[in-house]
XYZ file of C-alpha atoms in Angstrom:
520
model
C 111.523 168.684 132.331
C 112.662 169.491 135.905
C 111.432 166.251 137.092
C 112.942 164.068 134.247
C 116.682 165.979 135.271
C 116.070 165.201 139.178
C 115.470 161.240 138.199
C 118.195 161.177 135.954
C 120.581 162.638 138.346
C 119.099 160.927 141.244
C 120.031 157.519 139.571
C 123.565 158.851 138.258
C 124.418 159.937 141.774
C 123.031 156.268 143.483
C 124.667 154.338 140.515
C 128.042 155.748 142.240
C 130.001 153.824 144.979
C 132.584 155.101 147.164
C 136.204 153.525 146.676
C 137.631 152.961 149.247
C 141.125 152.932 147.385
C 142.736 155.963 145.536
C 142.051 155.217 141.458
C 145.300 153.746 140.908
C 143.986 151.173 143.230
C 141.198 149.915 141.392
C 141.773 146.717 140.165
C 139.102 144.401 138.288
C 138.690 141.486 140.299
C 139.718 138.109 139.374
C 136.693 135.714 138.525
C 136.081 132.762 141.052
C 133.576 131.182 138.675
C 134.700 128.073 136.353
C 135.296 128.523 133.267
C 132.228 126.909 130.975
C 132.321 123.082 130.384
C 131.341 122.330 127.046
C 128.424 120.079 126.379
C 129.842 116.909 125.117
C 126.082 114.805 124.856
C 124.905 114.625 121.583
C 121.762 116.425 120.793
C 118.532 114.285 121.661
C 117.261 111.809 119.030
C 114.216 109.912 118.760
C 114.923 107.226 121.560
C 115.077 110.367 124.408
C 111.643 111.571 123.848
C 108.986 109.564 125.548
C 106.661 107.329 123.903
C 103.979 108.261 121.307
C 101.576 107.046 124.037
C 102.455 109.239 126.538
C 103.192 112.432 124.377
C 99.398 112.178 123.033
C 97.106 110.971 125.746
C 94.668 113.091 125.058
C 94.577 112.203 121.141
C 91.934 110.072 119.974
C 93.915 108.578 117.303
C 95.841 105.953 118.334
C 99.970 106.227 117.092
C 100.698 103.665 114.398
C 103.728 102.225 116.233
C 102.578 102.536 119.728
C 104.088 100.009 122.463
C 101.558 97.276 122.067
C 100.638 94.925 125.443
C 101.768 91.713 126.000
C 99.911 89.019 124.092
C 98.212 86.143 125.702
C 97.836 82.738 124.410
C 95.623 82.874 121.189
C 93.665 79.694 122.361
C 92.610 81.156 125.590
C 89.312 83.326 124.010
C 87.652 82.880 121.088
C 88.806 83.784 117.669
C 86.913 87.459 117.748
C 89.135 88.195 120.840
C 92.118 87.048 119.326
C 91.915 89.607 116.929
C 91.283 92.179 119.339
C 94.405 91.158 121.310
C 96.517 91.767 118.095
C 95.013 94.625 116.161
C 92.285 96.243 118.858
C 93.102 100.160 117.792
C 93.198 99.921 114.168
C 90.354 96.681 114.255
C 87.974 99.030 116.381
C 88.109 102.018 114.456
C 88.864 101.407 110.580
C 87.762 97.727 109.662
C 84.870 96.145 112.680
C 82.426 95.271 109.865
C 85.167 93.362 108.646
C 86.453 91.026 111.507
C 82.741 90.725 112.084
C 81.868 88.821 109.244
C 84.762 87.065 108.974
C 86.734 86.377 112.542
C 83.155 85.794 114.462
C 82.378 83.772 111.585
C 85.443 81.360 111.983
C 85.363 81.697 115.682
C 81.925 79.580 115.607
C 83.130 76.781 113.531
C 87.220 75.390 113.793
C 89.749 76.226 115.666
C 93.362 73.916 115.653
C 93.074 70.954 118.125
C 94.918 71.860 121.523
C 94.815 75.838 120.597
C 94.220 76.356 124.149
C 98.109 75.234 124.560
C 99.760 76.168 121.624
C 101.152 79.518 123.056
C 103.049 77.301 125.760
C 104.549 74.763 123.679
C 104.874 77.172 120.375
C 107.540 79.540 121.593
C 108.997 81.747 118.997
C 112.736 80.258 118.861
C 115.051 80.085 116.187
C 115.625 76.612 117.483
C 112.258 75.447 116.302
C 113.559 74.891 112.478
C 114.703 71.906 111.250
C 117.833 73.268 109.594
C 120.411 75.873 110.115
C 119.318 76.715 106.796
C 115.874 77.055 107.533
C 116.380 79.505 110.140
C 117.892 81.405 108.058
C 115.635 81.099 105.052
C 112.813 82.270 107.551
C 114.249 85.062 109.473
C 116.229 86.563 106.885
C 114.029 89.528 106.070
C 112.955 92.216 108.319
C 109.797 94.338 109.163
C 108.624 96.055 106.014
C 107.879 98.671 107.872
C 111.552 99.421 108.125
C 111.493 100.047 104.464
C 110.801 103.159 104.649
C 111.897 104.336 108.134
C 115.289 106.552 108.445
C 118.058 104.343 110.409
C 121.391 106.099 111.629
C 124.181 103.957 110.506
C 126.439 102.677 113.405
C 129.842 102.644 111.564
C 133.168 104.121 113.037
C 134.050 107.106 112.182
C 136.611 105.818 110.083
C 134.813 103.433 108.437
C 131.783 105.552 107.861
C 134.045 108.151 106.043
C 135.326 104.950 103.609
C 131.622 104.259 102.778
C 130.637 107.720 101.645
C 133.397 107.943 99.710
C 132.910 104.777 97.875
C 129.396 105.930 97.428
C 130.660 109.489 96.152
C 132.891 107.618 93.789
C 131.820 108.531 89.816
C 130.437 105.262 87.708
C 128.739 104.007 90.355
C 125.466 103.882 88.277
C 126.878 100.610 87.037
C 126.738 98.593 90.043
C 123.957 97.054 91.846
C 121.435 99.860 92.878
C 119.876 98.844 95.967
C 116.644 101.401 97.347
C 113.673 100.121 99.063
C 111.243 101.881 96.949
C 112.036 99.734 94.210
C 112.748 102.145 91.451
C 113.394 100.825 87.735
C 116.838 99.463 87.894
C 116.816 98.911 91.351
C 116.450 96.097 93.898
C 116.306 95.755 97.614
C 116.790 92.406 100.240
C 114.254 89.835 99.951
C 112.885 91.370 96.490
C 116.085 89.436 94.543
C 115.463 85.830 94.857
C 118.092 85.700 97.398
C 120.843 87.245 95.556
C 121.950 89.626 97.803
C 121.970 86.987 100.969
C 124.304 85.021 98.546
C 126.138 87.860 98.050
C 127.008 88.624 101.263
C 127.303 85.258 102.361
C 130.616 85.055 100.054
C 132.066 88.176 101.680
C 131.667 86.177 105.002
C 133.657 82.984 103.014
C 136.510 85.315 101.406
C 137.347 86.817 104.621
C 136.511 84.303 107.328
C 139.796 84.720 109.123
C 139.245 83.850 112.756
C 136.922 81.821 115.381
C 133.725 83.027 114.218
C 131.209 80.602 115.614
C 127.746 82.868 115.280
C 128.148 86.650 114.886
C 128.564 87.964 118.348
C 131.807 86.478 118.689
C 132.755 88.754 115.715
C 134.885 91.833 116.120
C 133.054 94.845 116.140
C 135.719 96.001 113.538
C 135.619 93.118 111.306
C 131.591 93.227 111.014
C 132.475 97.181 109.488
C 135.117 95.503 107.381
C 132.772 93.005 105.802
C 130.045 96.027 104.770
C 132.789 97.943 103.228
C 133.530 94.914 101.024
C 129.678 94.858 100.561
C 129.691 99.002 99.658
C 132.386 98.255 97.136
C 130.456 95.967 94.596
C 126.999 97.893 95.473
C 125.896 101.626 95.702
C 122.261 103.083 96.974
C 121.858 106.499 98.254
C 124.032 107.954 101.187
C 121.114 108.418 103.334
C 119.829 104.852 102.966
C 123.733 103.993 104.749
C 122.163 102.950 108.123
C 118.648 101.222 106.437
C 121.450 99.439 104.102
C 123.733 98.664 107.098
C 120.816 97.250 109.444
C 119.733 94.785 106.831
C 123.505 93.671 106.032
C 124.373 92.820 109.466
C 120.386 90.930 109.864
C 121.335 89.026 107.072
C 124.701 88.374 108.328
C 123.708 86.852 111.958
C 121.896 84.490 110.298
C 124.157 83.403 107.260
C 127.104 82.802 109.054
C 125.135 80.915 111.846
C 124.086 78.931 108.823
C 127.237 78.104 107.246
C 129.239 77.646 110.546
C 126.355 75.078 111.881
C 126.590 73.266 108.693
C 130.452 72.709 109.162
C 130.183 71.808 112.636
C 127.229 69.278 111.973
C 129.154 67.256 108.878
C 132.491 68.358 110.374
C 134.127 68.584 106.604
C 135.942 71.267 106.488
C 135.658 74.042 103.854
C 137.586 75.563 101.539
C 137.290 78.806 103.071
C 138.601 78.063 106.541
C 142.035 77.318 106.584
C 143.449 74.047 108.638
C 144.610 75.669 111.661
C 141.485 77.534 112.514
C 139.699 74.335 111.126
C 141.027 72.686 114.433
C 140.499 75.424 116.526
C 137.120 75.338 116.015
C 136.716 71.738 116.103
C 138.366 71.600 119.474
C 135.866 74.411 120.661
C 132.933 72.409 119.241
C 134.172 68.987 121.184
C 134.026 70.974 125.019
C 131.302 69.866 127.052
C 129.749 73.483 127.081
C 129.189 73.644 123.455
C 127.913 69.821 123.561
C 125.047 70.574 125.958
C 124.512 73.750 124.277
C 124.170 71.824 120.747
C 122.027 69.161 122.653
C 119.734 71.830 124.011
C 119.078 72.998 120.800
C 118.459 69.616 118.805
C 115.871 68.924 121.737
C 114.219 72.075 121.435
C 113.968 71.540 117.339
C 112.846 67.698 117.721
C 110.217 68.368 120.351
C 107.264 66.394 120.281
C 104.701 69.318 120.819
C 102.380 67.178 122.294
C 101.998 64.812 119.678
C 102.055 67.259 116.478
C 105.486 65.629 116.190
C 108.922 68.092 114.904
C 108.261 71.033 112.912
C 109.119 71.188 109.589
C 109.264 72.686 106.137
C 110.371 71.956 102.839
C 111.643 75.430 101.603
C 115.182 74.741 102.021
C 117.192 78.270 101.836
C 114.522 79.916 100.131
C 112.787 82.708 102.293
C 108.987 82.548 102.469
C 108.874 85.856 100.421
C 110.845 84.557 98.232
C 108.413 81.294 97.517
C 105.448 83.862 97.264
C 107.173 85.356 94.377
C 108.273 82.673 92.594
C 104.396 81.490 92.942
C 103.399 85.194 91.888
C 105.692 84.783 88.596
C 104.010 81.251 87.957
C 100.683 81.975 88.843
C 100.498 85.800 87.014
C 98.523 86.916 90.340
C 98.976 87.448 93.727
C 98.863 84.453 95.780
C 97.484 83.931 99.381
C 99.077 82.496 102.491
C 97.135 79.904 102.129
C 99.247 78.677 98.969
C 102.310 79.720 100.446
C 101.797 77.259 103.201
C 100.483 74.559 101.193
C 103.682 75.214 98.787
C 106.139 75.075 101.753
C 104.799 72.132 104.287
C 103.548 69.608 101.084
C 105.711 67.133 99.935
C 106.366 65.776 96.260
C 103.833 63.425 97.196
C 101.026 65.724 98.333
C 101.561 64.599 101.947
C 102.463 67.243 104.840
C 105.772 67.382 105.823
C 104.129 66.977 110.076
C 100.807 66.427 111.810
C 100.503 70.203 112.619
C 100.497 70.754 109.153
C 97.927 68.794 108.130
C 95.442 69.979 111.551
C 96.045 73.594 110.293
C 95.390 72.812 106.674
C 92.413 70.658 107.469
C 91.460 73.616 110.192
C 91.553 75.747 107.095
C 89.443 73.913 104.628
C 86.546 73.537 106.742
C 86.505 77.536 107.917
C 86.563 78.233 103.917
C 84.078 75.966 103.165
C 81.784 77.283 106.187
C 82.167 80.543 105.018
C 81.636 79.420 101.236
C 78.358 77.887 102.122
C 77.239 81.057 104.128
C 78.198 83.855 101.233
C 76.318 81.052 98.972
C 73.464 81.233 101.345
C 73.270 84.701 101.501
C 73.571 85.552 98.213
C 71.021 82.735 96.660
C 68.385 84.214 94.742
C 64.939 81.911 94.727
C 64.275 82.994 91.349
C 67.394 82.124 89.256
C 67.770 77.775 88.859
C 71.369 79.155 88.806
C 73.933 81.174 90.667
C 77.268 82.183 90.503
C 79.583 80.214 92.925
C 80.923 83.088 95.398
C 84.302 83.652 95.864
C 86.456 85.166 98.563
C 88.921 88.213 97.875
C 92.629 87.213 98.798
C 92.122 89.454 102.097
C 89.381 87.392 103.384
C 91.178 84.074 102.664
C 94.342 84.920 104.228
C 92.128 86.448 107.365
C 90.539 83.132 107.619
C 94.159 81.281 106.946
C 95.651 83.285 109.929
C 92.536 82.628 112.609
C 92.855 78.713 111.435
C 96.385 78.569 112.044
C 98.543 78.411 115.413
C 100.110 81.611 117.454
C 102.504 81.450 119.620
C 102.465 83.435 123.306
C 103.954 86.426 121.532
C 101.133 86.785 118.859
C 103.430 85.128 115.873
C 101.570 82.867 113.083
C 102.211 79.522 112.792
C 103.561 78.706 109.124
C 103.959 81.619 106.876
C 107.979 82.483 108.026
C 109.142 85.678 107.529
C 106.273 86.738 105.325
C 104.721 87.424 109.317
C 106.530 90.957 108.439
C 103.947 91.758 105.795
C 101.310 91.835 108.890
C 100.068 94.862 109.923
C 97.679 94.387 112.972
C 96.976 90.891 112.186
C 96.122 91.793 108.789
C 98.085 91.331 105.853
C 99.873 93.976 103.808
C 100.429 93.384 99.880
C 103.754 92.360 99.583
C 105.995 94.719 97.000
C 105.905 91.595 94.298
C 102.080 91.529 94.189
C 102.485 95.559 93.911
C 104.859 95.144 91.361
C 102.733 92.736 89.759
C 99.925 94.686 89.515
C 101.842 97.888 87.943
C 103.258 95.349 85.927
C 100.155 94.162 84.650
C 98.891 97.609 84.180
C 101.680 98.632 82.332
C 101.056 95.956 79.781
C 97.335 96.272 79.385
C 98.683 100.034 78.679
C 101.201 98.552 75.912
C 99.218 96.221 74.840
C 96.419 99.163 73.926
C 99.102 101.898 72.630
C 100.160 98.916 70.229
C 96.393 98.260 69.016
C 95.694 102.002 68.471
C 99.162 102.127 66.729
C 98.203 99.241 64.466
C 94.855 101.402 63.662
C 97.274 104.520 62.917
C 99.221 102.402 60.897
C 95.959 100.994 58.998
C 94.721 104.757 58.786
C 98.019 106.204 57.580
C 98.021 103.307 54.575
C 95.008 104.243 53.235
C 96.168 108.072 53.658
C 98.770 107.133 51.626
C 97.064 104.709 48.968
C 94.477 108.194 48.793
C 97.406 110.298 48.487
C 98.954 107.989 45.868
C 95.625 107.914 43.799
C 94.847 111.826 44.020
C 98.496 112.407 43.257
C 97.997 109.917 40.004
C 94.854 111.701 38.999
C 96.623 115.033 39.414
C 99.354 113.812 36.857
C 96.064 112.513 34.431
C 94.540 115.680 34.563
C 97.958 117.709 34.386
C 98.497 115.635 30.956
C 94.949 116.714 29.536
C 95.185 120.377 30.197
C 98.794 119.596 28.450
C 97.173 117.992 25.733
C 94.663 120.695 25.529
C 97.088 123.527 25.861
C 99.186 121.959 23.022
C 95.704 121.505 20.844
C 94.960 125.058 21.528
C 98.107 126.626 20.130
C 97.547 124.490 17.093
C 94.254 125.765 16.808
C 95.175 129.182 17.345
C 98.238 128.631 14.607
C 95.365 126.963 12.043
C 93.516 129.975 12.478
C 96.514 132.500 11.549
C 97.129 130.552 8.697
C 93.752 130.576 7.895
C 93.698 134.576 7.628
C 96.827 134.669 5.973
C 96.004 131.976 3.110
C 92.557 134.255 2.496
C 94.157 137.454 2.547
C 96.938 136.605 -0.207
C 95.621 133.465 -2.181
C 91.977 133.949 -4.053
C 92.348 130.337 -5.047
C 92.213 129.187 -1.576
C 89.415 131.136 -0.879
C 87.463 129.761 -3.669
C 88.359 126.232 -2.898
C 87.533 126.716 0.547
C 83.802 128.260 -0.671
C 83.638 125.009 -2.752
C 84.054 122.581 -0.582
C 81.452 124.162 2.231
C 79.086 123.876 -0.579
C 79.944 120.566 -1.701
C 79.468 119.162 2.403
């Protein structure tokens, strides 16, 4: 105890300072220090971290978006390395037996003549389509893969607050429902048939007020302006606003280059361009800079590509997804790149619309028919005269379709548009039609057996009821007997008291009844 009161005082007594002013004098001092500056950043989002790559080093499972190395030209290895270059994490762990069968397979027999140079003279351009409208029928659809990713919106302020109140807005059930999932009742871009890129495409016509040559040149403000105009006539969830907003303004880049390009190639002028900007833009289109630009361009599209001629297509405004579900709805199944590239570089006529084409087509046949012959070959059985001809599941034949055709240096496929989204590693995803397809197709094999066992019910319950009807018919026979035999009774039973009463009072009757039992 005496030793806890010494520390204690000890540190009272040293805690003391001497003043060298009387108390009145003791002032708190004024603070030197600044006061606190308030942190203005905004909090760190996704972009700020560092890669997947580097935050996992030591994890053995590679990221699924991970920064992938820059390709090299798909002619300069074989076709096994190829598909290394493209898809060597997910190829080396999850599907080897795979590319083994099918990408050495293919590597041994065709590849497309001059393969070696394609990645040089195939650069991914949007000046390598034949039309304005091509490139936008190709491009117009993103990544799938941004289907289901969260994207902040980019809107003002202002603007932003005018989009979730339309969205907040009561009735809104009744507009077009847009959601990526694809929920009954719902659609999403590139699942309509193009209804949406019309859509939007009009918004651009209604309120095409100024110089707009491509979309750059368009004020930031009036690009907000048009997606409000979109948010009034459409509704999806608020937190699909920046997914929704993304897709809008992808579409829109390559719409109104469309539309503009077509105007200044026939140089008739629209309805929805007034006469004074008309000229305006027709003076801008005569300068020398946008001549050579325009000439650099038509160069680029008519290139020669050492003598594989012009690339072309015949799908006119329709995207590539869009052909591979008009084929899906014809064909009742999913289809295969294979037949969306036939269906899109074919003419009426059965001829390819250009000579590189017909090499990958041809390039195609004979790595199919190699393969044919060796899944025939290894399948034969000596001891049956006959076998089944083997067939190839739509994976394999769009594997083999994508080693036959043409990359260029960035790793892009040669012919299948923007259904090069739907490729995951260089190998193809399902696309949401085929999906839909299939649940369609399940749901009516369901209906179409919930219909059978209701006919059966309905059989069963008529011959309940045809029972029921003849038990309920025998019930009335019978309950008319016992009636009949209930009535005969009390007769009886009345014949009998008359009986006893006749013998007790009338002797007469008595002896006339004892005659006539004789006389029987």
């Amino acid at each position: 105890m005496s030793g806890r009161k010494k520390q204690k005082k000890t540190v009272t007594s040293s805690a003391k300072t001497p003043s060298p002013l009387p108390s009145q004098y003791e002032f708190v001092p004024r603070t030197q220090a600044p006061p606190p500056i308030r942190n203005r950043q905004p909090p760190p989002s996704v972009s700020d971290y560092p890669p997947p790559a580097q935050l996992f080093q030591d994890s053995t499972v590679q990221p699924r978006r991970a920064s992938t190395p820059s390709p090299q030209p798909r002619g300069s290895q074989t076709s096994q390395t190829r598909v290394s270059q493209t898809s060597q994490p997910r190829v080396s762990q999850t599907s080897q037996p795979r590319v083994s069968q099918t990408s050495q397979h293919v590597s041994q027999t065709s590849l497309p003549r001059g393969s070696q140079a394609s990645a040089t003279r195939e650069p991914h351009s949007p000046q390598s389509q034949s039309t304005p409208e091509a490139q936008n029928s190709e491009t117009a659809e993103g990544s799938e893969d941004e289907e289901f990713m969260h994207v902040e919106p980019t809107l003002s302020e202002d603007q932003m607050d005018v989009v979730n109140a339309l969205l907040s807005q009561p009735g809104r059930e009744r507009l077009t429902t847009l959601s990526p999932y694809l929920e009954p009742g719902t659609t999403w871009f590139g699942q309509d048939k193009g209804k949406l890129t019309r859509k939007i495409t009009k918004i651009f016509k209604n309120k095409f007020n100024g110089p707009y040559y491509s979309w750059t040149v368009v004020p930031r403000g009036r690009q907000e302006r048009w997606f409000v105009e979109f948010a009034k006539t459409h509704t999806w969830s608020p937190t699909l606003t920046g997914l929704v907003q993304k897709k809008f303004e992808k579409i829109g880049q390559l719409r109104l280059k469309g539309i503009v390009s077509t105007c200044r190639t026939t140089r008739k002028r629209p309805n929805w361009i007034k006469k004074t900007l008309w000229r305006k833009m027709c003076a801008f289109w005569d300068t020398d800079k946008a001549k050579e630009k325009s000439l650099t361009a038509s160069v680029a599209r008519m290139s020669d590509r050492n003598g594989l001629g012009p690339h072309k297509h015949n799908s006119g405004q329709k995207s590539f997804k869009q052909i591979e579900q008009e084929l899906v709805e014809e064909l009742g199944r999913p289809v295969t790149l294979s037949e969306v590239f036939i269906k899109t570089h074919t003419k009426k006529d059965g001829t390819f619309v250009d000579m590189k084409a017909q090499e990958v087509a041809e390039v195609y046949r004979r790595n199919k028919q190699s393969r044919l012959e060796d899944l025939e070959a290894e399948n034969a059985d000596p001891s049956e005269s006959s076998s089944q001809a083997p067939e190839l599941s739509i994976d394999e034949d769009n594997e083999i379709f994508l080693l036959s055709t043409f990359t260029d240096k960035r790793g892009k496929h040669y012919g299948i548009g923007s259904l090069k989204s739907t490729l995951v590693n260089g190998k193809r995803k399902y696309s949401a039609s085929s999906s839909i397809l299939d649940l369609q197709t399940q749901l009516d094999e369901a209906h179409r057996k919930i219909e059978e066992q209701a006919a059966q019910n309905a059989i069963a319950l008529r011959k309940i009821e045809e029972q029921a009807a003849q038990n309920a018919n025998n019930l009335r026979i019978i309950e008319e007997q016992a009636a009949q035999n209930a009535e005969q009774g009390a007769q009886l039973k009345e014949l009998s008291v008359m009986n006893k009463f006749m013998i007790a009072t009338n002797p007469q009757y008595v002896e006339f009844v004892a005659a006539n039992k004789s006389g029987d």
